[in-house]
GROMACS .gro file of C-alpha atoms in nm:
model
  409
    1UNK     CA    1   1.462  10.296  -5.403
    2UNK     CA    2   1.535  10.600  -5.142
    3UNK     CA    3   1.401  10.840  -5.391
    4UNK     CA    4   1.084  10.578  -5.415
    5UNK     CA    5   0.998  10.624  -5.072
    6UNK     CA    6   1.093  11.006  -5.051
    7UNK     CA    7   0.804  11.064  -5.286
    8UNK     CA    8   0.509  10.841  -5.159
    9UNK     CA    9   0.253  11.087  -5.023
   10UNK     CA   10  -0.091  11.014  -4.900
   11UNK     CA   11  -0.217  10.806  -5.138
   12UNK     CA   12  -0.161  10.478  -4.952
   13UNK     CA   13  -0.315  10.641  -4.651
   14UNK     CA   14  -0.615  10.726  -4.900
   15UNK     CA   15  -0.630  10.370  -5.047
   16UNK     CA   16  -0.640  10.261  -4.666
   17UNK     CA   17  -0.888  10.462  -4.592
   18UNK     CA   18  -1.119  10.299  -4.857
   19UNK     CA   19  -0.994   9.982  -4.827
   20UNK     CA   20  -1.152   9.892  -4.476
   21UNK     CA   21  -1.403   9.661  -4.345
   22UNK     CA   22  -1.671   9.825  -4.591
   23UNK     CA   23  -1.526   9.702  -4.896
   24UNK     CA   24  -1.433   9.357  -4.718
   25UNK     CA   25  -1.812   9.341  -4.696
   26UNK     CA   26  -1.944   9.504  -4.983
   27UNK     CA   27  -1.683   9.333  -5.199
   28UNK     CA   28  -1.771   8.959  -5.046
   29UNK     CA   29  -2.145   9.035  -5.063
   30UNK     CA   30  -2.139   9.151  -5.462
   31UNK     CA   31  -1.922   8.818  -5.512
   32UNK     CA   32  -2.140   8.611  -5.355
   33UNK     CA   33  -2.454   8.743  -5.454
   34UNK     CA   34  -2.373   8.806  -5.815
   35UNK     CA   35  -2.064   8.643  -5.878
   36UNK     CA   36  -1.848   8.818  -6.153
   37UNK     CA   37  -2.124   9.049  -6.342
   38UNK     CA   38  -2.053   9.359  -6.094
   39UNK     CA   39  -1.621   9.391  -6.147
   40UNK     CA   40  -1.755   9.675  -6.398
   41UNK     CA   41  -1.856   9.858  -6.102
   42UNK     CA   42  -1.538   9.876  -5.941
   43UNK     CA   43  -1.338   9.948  -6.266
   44UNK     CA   44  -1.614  10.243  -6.309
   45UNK     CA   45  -1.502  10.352  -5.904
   46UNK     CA   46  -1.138  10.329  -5.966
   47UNK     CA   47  -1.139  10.559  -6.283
   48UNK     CA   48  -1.384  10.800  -6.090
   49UNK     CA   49  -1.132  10.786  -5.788
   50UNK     CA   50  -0.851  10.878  -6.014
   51UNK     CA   51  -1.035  11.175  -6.203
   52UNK     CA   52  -1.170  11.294  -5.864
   53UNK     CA   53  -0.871  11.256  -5.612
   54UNK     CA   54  -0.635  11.418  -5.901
   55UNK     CA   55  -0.830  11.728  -5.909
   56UNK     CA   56  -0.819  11.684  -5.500
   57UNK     CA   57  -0.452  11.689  -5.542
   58UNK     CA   58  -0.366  11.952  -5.793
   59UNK     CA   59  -0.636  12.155  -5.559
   60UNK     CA   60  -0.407  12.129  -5.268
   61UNK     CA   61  -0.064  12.180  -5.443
   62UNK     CA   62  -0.179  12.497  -5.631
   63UNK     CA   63  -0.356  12.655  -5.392
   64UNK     CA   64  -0.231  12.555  -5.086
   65UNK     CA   65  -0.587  12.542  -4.942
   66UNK     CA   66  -0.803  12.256  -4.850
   67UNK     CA   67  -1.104  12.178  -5.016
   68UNK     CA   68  -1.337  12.319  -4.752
   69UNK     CA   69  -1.127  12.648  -4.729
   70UNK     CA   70  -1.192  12.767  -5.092
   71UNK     CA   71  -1.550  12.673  -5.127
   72UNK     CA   72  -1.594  12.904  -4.823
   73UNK     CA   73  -1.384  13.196  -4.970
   74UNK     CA   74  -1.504  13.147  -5.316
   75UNK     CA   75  -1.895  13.192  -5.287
   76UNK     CA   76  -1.966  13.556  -5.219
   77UNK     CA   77  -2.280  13.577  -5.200
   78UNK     CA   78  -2.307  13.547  -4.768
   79UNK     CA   79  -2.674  13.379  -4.796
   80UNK     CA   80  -2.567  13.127  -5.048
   81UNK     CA   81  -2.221  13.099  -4.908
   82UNK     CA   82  -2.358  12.929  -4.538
   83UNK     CA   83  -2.633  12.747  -4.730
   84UNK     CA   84  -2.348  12.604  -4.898
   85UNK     CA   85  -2.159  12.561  -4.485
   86UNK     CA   86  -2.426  12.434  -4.375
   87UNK     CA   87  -2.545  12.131  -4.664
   88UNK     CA   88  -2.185  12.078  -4.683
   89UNK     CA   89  -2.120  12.002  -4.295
   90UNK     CA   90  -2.432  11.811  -4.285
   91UNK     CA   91  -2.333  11.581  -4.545
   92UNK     CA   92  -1.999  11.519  -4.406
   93UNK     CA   93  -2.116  11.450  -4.038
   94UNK     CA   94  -2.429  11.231  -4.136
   95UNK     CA   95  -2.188  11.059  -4.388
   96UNK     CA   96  -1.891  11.020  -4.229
   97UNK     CA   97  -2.076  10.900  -3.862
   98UNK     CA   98  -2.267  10.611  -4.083
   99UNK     CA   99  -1.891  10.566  -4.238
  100UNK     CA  100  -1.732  10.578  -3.893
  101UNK     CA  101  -1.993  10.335  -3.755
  102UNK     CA  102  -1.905  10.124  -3.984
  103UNK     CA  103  -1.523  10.139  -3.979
  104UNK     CA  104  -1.593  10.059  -3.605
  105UNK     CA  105  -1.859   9.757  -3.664
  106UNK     CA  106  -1.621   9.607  -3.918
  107UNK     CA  107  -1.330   9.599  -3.628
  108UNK     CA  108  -1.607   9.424  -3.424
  109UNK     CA  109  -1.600   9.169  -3.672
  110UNK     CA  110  -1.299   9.087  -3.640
  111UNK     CA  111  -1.245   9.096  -3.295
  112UNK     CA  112  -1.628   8.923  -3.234
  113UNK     CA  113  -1.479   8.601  -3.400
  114UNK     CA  114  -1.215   8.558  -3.157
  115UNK     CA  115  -1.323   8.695  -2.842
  116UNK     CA  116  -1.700   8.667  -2.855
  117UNK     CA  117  -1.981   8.916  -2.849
  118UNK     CA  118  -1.994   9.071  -2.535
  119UNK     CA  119  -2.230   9.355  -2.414
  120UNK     CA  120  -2.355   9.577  -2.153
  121UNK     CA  121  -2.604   9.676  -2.012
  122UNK     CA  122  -2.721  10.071  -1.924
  123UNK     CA  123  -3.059  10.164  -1.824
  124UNK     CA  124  -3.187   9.894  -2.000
  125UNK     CA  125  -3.013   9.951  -2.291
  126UNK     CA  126  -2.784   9.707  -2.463
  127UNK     CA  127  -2.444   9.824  -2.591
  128UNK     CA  128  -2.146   9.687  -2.758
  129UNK     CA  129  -1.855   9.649  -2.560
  130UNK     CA  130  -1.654   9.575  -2.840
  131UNK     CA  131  -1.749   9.890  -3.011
  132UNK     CA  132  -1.678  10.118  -2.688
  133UNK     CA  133  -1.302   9.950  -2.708
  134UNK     CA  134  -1.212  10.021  -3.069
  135UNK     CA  135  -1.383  10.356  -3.019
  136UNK     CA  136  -1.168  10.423  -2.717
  137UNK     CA  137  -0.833  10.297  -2.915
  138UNK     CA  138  -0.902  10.530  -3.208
  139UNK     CA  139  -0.974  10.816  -2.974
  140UNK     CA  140  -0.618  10.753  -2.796
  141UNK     CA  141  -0.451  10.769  -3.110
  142UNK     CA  142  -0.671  11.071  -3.232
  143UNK     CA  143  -0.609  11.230  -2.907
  144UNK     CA  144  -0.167  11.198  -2.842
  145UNK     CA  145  -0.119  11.249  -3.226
  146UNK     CA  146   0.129  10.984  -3.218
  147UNK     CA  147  -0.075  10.709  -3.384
  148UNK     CA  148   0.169  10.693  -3.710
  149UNK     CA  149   0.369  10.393  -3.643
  150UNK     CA  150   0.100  10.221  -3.502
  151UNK     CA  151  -0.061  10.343  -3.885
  152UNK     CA  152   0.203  10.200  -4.079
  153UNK     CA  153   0.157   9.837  -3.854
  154UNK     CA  154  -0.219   9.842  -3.968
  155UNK     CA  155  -0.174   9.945  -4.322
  156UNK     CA  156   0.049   9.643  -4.345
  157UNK     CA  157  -0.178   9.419  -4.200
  158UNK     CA  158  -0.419   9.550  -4.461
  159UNK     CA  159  -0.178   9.521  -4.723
  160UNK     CA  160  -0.164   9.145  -4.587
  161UNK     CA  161  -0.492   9.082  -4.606
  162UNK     CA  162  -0.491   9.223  -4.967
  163UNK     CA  163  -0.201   8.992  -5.094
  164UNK     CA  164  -0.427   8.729  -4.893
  165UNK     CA  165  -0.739   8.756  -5.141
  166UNK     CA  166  -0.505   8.834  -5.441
  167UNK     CA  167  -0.331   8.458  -5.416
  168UNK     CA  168  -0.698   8.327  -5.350
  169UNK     CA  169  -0.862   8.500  -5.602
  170UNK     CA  170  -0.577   8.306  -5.838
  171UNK     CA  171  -0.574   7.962  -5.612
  172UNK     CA  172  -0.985   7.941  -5.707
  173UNK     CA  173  -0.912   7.910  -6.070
  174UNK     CA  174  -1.165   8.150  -6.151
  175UNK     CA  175  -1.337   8.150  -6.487
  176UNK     CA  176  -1.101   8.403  -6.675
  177UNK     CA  177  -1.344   8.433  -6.984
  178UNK     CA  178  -1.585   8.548  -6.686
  179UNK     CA  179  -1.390   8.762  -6.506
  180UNK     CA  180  -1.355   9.006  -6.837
  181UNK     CA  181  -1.733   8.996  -6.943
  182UNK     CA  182  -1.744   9.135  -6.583
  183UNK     CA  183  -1.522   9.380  -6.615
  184UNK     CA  184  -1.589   9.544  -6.949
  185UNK     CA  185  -1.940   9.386  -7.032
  186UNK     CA  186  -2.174   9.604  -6.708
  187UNK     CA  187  -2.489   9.419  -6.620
  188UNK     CA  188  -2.758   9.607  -6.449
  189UNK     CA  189  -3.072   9.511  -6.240
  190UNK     CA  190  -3.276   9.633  -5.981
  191UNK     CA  191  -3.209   9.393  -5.739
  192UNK     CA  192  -2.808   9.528  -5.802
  193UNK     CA  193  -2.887   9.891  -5.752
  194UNK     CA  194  -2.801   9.872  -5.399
  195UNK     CA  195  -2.466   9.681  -5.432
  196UNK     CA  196  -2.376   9.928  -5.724
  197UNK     CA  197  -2.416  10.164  -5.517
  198UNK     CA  198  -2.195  10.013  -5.215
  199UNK     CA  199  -1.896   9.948  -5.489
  200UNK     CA  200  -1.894  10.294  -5.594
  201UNK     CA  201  -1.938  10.396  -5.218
  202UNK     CA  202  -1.702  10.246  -5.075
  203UNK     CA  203  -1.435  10.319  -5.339
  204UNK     CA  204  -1.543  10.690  -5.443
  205UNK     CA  205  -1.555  10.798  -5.038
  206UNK     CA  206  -1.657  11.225  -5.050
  207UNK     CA  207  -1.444  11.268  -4.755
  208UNK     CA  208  -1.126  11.165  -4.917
  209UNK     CA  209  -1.158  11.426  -5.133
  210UNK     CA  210  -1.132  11.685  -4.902
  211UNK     CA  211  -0.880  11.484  -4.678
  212UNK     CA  212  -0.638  11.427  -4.969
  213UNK     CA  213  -0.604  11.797  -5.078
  214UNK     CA  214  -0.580  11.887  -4.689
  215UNK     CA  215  -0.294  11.673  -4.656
  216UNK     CA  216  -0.124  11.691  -4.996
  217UNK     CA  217   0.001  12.032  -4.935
  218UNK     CA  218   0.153  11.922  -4.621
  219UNK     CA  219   0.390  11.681  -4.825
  220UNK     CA  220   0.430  11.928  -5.185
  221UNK     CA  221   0.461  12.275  -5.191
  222UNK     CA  222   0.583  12.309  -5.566
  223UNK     CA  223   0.427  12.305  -5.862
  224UNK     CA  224   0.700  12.097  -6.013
  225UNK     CA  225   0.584  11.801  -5.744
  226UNK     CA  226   0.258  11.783  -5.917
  227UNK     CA  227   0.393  11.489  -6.124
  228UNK     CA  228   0.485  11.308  -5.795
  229UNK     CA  229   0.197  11.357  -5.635
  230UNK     CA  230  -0.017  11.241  -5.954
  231UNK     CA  231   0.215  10.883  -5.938
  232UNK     CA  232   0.149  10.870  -5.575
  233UNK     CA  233  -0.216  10.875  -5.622
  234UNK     CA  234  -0.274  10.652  -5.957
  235UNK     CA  235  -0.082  10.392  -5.851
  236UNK     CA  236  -0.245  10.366  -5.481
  237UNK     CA  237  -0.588  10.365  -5.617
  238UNK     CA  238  -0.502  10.106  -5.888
  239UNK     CA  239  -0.364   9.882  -5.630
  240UNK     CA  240  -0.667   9.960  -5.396
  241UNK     CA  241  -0.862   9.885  -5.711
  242UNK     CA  242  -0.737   9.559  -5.800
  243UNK     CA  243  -0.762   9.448  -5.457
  244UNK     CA  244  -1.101   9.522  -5.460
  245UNK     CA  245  -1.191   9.296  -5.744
  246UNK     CA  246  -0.987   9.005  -5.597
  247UNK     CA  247  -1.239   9.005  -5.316
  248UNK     CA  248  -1.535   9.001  -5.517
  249UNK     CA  249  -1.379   8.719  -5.773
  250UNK     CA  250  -1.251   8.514  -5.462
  251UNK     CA  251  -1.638   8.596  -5.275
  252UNK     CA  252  -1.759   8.417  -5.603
  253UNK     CA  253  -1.637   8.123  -5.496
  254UNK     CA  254  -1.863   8.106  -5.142
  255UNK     CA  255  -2.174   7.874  -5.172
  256UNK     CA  256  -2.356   8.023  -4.860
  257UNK     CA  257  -2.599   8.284  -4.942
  258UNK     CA  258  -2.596   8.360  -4.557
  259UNK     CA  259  -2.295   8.658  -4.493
  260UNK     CA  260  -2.324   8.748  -4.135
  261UNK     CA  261  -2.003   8.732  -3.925
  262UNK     CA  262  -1.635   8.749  -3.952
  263UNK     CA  263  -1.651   8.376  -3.981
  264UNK     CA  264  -1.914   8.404  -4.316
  265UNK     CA  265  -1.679   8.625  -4.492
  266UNK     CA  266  -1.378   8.416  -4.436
  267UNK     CA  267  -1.525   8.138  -4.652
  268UNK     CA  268  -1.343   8.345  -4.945
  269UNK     CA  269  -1.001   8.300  -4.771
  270UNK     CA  270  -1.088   7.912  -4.706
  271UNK     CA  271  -0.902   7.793  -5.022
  272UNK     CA  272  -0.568   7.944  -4.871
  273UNK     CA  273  -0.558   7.940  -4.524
  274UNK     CA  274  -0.787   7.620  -4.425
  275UNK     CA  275  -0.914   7.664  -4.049
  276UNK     CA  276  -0.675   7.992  -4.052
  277UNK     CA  277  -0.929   8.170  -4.220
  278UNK     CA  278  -1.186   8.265  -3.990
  279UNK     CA  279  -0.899   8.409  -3.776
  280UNK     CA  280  -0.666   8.588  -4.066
  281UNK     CA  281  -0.959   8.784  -4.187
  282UNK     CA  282  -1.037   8.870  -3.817
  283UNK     CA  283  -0.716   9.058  -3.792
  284UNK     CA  284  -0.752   9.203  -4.127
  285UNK     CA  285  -1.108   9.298  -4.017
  286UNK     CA  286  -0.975   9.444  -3.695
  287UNK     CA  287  -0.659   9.633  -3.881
  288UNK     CA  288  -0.899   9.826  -4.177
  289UNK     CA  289  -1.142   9.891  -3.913
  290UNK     CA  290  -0.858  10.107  -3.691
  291UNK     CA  291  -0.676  10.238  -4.009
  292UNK     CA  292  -1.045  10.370  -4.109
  293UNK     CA  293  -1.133  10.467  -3.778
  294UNK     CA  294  -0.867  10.758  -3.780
  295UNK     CA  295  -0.921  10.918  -4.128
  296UNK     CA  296  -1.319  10.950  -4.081
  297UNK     CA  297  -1.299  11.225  -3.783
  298UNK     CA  298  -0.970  11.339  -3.883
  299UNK     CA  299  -1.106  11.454  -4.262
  300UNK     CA  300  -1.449  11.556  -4.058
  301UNK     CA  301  -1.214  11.804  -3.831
  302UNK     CA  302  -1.068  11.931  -4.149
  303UNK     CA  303  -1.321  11.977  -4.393
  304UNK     CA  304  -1.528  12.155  -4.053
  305UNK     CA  305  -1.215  12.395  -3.992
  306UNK     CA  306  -1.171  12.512  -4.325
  307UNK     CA  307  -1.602  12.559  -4.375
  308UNK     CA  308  -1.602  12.777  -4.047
  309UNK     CA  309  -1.239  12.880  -4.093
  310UNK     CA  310  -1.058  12.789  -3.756
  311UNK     CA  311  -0.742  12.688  -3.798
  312UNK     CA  312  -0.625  12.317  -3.875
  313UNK     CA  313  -0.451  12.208  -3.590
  314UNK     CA  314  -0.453  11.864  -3.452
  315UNK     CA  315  -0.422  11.986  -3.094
  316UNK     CA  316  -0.650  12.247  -3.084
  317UNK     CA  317  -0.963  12.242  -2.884
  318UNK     CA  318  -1.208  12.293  -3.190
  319UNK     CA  319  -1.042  12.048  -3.427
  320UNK     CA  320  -1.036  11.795  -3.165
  321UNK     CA  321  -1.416  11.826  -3.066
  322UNK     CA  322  -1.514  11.729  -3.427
  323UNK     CA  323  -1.344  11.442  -3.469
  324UNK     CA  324  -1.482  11.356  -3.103
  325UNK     CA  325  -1.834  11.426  -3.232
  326UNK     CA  326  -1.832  11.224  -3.524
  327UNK     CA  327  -1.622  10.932  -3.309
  328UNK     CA  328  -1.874  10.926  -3.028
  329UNK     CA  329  -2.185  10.917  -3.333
  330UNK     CA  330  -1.974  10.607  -3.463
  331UNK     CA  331  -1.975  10.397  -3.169
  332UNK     CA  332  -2.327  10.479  -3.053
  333UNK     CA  333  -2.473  10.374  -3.385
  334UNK     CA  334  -2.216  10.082  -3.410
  335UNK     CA  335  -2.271   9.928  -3.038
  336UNK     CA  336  -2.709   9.964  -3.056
  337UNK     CA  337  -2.741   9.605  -3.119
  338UNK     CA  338  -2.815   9.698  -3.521
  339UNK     CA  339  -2.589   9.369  -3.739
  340UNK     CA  340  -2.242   9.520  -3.808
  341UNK     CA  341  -2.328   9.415  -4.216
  342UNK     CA  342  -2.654   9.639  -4.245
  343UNK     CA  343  -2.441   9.915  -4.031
  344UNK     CA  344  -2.143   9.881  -4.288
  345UNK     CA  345  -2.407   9.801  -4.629
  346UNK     CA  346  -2.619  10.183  -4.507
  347UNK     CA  347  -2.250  10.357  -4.471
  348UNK     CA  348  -2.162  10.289  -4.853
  349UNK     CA  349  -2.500  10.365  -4.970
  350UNK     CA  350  -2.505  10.722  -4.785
  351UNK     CA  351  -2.139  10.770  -4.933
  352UNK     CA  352  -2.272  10.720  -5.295
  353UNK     CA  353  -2.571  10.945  -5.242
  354UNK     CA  354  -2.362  11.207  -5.088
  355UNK     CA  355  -2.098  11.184  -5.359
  356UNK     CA  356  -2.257  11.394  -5.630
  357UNK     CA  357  -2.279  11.717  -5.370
  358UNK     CA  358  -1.910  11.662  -5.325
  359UNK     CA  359  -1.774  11.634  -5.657
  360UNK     CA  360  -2.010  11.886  -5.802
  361UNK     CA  361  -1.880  12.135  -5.549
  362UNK     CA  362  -1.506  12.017  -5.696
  363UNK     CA  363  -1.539  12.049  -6.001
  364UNK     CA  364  -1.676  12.389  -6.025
  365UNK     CA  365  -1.399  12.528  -5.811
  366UNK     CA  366  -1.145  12.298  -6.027
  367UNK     CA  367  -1.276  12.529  -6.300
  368UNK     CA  368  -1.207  12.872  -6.164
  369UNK     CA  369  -0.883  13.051  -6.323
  370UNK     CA  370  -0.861  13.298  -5.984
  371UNK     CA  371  -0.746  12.940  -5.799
  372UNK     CA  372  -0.550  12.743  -6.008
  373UNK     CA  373  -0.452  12.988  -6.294
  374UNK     CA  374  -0.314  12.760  -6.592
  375UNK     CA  375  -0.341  12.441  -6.353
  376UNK     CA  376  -0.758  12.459  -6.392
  377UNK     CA  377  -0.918  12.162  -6.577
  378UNK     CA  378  -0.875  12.109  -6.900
  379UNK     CA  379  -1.195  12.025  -7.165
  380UNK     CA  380  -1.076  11.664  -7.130
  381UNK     CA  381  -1.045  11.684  -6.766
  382UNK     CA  382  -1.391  11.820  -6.761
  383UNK     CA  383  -1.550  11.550  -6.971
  384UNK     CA  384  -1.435  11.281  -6.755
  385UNK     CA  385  -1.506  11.517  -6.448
  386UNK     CA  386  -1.911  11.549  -6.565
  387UNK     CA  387  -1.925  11.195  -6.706
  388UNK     CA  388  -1.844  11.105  -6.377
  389UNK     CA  389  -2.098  11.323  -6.213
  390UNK     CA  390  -2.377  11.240  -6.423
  391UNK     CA  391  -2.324  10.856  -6.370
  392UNK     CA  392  -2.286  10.952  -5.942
  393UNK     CA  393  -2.650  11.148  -6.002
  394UNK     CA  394  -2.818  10.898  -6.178
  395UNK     CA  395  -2.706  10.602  -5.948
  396UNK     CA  396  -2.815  10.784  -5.627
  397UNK     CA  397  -3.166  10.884  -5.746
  398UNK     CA  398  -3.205  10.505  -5.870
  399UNK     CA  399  -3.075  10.436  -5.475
  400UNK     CA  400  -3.341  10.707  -5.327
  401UNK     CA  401  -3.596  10.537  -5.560
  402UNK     CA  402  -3.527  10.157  -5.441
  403UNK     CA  403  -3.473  10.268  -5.070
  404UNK     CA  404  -3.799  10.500  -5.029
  405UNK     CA  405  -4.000  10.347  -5.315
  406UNK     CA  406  -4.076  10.668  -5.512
  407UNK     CA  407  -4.157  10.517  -5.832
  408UNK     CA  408  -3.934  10.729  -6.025
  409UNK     CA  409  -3.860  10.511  -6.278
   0.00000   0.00000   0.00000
């Protein structure tokens, strides 16, 4: 058991990070809206995650680097190499500000069905007060550094919530038969494109990528730990997986078509906790909302040190301003009076556009003998690696085409 613990790295930290109030929502709308016929979906995001975060791993326990940090020293040429900065930095700051907004509208939620929704007013302007209070909690723990005990509380609560839907996903008696024609049978229409999307989005998150292999080498500095550090990862984002899926099947049981609040979503817990609902899935709500609150500016900060190469340090006056950048972006867009589901539905979808930059940028590095020597991807790794690209590609030109109505198919 001691050696158990000695050896978990960040991969729960990683399945945290994607298990917050976006796939709460994203998870309960595809249930409700669809029912069973979208679990392929997540099985397709769980095997991506694995490929993916793997190659983020090995990345950072060969090399030693982040993400970020090689891409910068690995393009020579200086015109395409700040191109590269630049389309890079923009993706993770528009991405991870829709992603923080809705980490932070998600804790509103949760904290909306139990204390209200009250606002302000400035200039005319009506803000979230909610918003500015989880925004001002994640900064404190951003800010001291000492936020990991109050990390390990919230993971647990998530981890609550989790077992929460995984007893009510069984209580429901779902239709078994159904369950596996969703899982391994993948049904596909336009009016799904969107929620497709959102699965993948919220599962697949681009900024884990570069957060994992930033803090992987913090934990492993061996080659030999590779295997660890592979165990660590599978087995978070299975779990993450699977939890995933028991929202969508225990969602499938909800009548209402009408997902709104807190007290909406909670209709999936109903079967378990009775009244209790509404105010279990608050906390839960709350707890993701925190957890994910933290590793949004945090992997911004590193995946903008190693692009401009400053050094990584969590008290330095650089790292800190980017996470307060992308923080501040999250509770302005979060507390403008926009609902907290169309905040937290735009945040997957810009995650699954931005996803094929990412991973294109990681596999071509995960290819290059100069960085990982015998460690670079094999033919099979690369199969999987392009399969998954070419499936990210095609699913975020279908979402351009339904969002801006191009008519390209």
């Amino acid at each position: 058991m001691k050696n158990i613990f000695k050896n978990i790295g960040p991969g729960p930290l990683i399945a945290a990070a994607f298990i917050g109030p976006g796939t709460v929502t994203v998870c309960t709308l595809a249930g409700v809206d669809f029912g069973y016929s979208l679990l392929w979906a997540m099985l397709l995001s769980v095997i991506a995650t694995i490929v993916l975060q793997e190659m983020s791993v090995r990345l950072g326990i060969i090399s030693q680097r982040g993400l970020s940090q090689i891409i910068r020293t690995e393009i020579k040429n200086p015109i395409l190499k700040w191109f590269t900065i630049v389309l890079i930095l923009s993706a993770i700051v528009i991405g991870n500000a829709a992603y923080e907004a809705g980490n932070i509208s998600g804790g509103v939620l949760g904290l909306q069905t139990i204390v209200g929704n009250p606002n302000i007013e400035i200039g005319g302007i009506s803000l979230n007060f909610l918003s500015m209070v989880i925004g001002a909690i994640a900064f404190v723990l951003l800010y001291i550094g000492n936020y990991k005990l109050l990390e390990k509380v919230l993971v647990g609560l998530v981890t609550l919530m989790s077992l929460a839907f995984l007893i009510t996903a069984i209580i429901t008696k779902p239709d078994v038969v159904g369950i596996f024609k969703g899982i391994f049978i993948p049904k596909f229409s336009n009016d799904s494109i969107l929620t497709v999307i959102g699965l993948i989005g919220t599962t697949v998150v681009p900024y884990n990528l570069f957060l994992h292999a930033a803090l992987v080498k913090e934990k492993w500095h061996k080659t030999s730990d590779l295997k660890y550090a592979r165990k660590d990862t599978i087995i978070a984002i299975v779990l993450g997986g699977l939890v995933s899926m028991c929202i969508i099947i225990s969602a499938a049981s909800i009548q209402s078509q009408d997902i709104n609040s807190a007290s909406d979503l909670a209709k999936g817990l109903e079967p378990l906790f009775g009244s209790f609902a509404t105010y279990f899935l608050a906390l839960g709500l709350f707890a993701a909302g925190i957890t994910s609150a933290i590793t949004a500016p945090l992997a911004a900060a590193y995946v903008t040190s190693g692009c401009l190469g400053w050094r990584s340090n969590l008290k330095s006056k650089k790292f800190r301003s980017v996470w307060m950048f992308i923080l501040l972006l999250g509770v302005l867009f979060s507390s403008l009076g926009i609902k907290p589901i169309d905040i937290i539905k735009f945040a997957q979808v810009a995650n699954g556009i931005l996803l094929p930059v990412i991973a294109g940028f990681l596999i071509w590095i995960m290819n290059k003998p100069s960085v990982l020597g015998i460690y670079k991807n094999t033919i099979k790794q690369n199969i999987f690696g392009f399969i998954i690209l070419g499936i990210s590609i095609l699913l975020s030109v279908a979402t351009l085409n339904k969002v801006f109505q191009l008519n390209i198919f």
